PDB file of C-alpha atoms in Angstrom:
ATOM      1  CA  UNK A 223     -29.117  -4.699  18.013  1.00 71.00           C
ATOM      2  CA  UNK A 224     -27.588  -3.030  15.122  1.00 74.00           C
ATOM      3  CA  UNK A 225     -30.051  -0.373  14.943  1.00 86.00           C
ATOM      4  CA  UNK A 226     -29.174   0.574  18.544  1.00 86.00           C
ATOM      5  CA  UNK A 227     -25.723   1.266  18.053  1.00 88.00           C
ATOM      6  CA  UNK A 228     -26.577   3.162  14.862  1.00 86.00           C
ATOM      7  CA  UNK A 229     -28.987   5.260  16.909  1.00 90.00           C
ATOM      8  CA  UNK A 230     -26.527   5.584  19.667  1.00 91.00           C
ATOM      9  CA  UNK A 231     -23.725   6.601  17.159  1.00 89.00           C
ATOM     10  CA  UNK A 232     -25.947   9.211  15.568  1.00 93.00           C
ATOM     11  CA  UNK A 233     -27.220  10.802  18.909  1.00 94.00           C
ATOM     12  CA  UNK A 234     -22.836  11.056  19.919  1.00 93.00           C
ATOM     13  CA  UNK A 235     -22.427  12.496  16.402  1.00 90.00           C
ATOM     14  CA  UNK A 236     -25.097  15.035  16.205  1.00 93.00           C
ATOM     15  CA  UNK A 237     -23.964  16.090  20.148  1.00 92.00           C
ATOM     16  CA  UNK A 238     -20.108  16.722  18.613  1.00 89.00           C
ATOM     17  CA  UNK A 239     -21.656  18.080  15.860  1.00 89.00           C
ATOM     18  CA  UNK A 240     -23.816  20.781  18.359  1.00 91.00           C
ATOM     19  CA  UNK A 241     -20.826  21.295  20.223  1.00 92.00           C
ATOM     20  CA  UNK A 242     -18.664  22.464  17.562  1.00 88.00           C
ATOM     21  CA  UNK A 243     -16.091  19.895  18.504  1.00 88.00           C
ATOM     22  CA  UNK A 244     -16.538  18.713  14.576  1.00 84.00           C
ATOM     23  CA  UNK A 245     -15.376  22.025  13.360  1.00 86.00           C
ATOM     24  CA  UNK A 246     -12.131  22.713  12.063  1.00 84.00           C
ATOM     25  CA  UNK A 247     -10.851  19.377  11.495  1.00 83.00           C
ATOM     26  CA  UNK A 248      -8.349  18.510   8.934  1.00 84.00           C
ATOM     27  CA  UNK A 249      -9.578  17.934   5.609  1.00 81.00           C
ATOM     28  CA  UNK A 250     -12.983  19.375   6.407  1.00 82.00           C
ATOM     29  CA  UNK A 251     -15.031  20.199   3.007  1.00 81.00           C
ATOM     30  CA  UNK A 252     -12.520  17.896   1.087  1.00 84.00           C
ATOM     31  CA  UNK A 253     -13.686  14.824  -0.631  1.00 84.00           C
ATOM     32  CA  UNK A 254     -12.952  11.567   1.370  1.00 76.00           C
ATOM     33  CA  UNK A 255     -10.014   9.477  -0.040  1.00 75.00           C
ATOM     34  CA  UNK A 256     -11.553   6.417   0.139  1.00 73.00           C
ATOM     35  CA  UNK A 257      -9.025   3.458  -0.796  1.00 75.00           C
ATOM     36  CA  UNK A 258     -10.021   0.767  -3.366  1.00 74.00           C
ATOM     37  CA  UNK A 259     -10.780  -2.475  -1.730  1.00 76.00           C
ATOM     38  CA  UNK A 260     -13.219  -4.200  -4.118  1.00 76.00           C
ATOM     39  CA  UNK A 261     -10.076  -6.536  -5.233  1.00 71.00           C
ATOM     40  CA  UNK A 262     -10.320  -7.891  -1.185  1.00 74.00           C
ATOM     41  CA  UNK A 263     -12.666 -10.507  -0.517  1.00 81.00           C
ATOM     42  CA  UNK A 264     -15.634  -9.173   1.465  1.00 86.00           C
ATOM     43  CA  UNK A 265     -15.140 -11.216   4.267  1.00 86.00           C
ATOM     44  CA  UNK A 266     -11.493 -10.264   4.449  1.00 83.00           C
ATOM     45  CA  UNK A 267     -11.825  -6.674   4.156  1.00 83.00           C
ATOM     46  CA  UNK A 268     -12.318  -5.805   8.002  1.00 88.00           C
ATOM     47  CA  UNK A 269      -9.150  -7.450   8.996  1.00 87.00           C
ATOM     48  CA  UNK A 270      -7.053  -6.456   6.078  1.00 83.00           C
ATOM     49  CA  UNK A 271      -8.260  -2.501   7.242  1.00 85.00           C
ATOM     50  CA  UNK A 272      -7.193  -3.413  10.703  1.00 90.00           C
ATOM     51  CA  UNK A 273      -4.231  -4.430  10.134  1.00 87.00           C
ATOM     52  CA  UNK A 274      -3.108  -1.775   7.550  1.00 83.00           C
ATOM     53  CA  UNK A 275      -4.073   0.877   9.995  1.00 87.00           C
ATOM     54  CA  UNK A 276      -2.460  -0.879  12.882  1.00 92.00           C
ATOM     55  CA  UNK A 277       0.474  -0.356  10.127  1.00 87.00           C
ATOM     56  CA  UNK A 278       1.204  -4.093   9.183  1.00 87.00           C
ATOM     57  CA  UNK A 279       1.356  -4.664   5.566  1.00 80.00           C
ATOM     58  CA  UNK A 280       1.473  -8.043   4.347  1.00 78.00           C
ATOM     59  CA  UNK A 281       4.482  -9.513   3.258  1.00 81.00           C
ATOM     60  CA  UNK A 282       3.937  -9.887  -0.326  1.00 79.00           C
ATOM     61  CA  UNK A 283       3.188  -5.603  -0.481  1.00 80.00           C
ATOM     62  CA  UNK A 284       6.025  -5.506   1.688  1.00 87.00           C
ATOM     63  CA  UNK A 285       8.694  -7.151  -0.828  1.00 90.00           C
ATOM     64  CA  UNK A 286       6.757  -4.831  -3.454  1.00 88.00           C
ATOM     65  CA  UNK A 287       7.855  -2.076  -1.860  1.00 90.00           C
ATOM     66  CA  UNK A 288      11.232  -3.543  -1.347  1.00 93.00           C
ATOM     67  CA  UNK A 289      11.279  -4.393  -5.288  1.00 93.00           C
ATOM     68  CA  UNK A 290      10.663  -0.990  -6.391  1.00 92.00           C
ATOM     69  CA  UNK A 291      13.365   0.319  -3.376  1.00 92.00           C
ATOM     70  CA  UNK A 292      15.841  -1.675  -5.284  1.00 92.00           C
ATOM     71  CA  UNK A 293      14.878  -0.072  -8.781  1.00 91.00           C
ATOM     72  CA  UNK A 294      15.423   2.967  -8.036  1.00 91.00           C
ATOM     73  CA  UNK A 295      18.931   1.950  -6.239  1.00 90.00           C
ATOM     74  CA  UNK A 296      19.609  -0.117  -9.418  1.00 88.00           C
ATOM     75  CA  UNK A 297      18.661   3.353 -11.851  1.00 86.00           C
ATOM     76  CA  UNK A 298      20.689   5.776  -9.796  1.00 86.00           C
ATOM     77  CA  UNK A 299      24.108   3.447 -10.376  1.00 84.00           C
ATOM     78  CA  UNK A 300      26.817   4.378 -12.866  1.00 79.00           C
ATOM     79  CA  UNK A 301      27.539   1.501 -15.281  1.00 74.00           C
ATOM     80  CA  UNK A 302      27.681  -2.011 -14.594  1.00 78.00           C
ATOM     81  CA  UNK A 303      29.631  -2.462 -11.273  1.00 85.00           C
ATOM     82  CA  UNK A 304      29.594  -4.453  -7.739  1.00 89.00           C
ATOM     83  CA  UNK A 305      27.239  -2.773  -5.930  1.00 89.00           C
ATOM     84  CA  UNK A 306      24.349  -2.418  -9.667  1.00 88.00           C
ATOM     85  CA  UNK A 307      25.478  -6.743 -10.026  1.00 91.00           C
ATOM     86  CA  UNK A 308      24.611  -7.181  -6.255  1.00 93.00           C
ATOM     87  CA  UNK A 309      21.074  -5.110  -6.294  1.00 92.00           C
ATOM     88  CA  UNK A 310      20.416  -6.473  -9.647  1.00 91.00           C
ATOM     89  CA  UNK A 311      20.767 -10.306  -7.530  1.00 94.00           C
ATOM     90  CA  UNK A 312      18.910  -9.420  -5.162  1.00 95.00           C
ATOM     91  CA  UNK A 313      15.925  -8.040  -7.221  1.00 94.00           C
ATOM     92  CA  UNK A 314      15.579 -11.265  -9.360  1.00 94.00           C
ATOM     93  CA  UNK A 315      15.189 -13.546  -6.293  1.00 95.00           C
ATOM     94  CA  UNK A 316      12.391 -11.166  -4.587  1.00 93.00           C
ATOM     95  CA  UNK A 317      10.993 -11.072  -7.838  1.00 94.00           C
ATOM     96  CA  UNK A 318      11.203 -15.035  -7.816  1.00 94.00           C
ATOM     97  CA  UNK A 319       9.461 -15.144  -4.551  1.00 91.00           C
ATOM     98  CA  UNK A 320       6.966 -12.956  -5.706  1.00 90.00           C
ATOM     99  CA  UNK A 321       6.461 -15.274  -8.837  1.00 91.00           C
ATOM    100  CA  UNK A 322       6.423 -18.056  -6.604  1.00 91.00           C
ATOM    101  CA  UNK A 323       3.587 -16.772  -4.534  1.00 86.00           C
ATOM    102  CA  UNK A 324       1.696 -16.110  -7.775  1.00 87.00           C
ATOM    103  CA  UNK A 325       2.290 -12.279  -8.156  1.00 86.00           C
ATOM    104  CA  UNK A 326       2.829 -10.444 -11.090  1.00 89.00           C
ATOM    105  CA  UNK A 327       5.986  -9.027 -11.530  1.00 91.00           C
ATOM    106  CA  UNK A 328       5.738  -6.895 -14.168  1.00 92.00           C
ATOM    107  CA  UNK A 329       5.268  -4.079 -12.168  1.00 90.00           C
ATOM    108  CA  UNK A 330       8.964  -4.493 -11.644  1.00 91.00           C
ATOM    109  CA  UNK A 331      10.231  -4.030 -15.199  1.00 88.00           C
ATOM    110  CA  UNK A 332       7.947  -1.187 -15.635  1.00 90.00           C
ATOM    111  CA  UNK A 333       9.128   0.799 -12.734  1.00 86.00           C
ATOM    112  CA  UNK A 334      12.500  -0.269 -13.230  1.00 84.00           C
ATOM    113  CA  UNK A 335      12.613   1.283 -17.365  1.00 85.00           C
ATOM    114  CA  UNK A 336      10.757   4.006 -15.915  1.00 84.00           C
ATOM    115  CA  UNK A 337      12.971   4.694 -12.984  1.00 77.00           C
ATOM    116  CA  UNK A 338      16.009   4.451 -15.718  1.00 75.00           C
ATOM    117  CA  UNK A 339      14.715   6.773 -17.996  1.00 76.00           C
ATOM    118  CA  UNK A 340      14.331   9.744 -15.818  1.00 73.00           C
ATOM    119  CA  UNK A 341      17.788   9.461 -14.901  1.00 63.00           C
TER     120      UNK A 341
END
């Protein structure tokens, strides 16, 4: 069965391919940028591609990305004030979360000093 749809997807390829509608595209003669997924589990690597490109992340990347957002709020403030004692409460409990989920949170003090320095 699988060797039909192969064959199948090769015959529509080489036709779009003949009919120049292959030509042109974006990115054409550059090397692929293929992503890094050997830290997935095989069998959860199809749905974890799905989803990403459907443009869900899951929530532990998401509160990653909310981490580092609140780094680089915490290295543009002045000083100790309100607002730098209010981000700086909210990072330590994501980054208890995190720890409670099992992540490593390092990444957080790392882009944090780094974020500070090139202020």
């Amino acid at each position: 069965m699988s060797q039909l749809i192969d064959q199948m997807a090769e015959r529509q390829i080489q036709a779009a391919l003949e009919q120049g509608q292959l030509d042109r595209l974006p990115g054409q003669g550059q090397p692929l940028q293929l992503e890094d997924d050997s830290r997935v589990p095989e069998a959860l690597r199809l749905g974890y591609r799905l989803l990403k490109n459907a443009g869900y992340l899951p929530p532990e990347l998401e509160q990653r990305q909310e981490a580092l957002a609140l780094c680089d709020l915490l290295a543009r403030c002045h000083g100790p004030d309100e607002e730098a004692t209010d981000l700086l409460r909210k990072l330590r409990q994501l980054e208890l979360k995190l720890r409670i989920k099992g992540m490593d949170t390092r990444f957080i003090h790392r882009y944090l000093q780094s974020a500070q320095m090139k202020r």
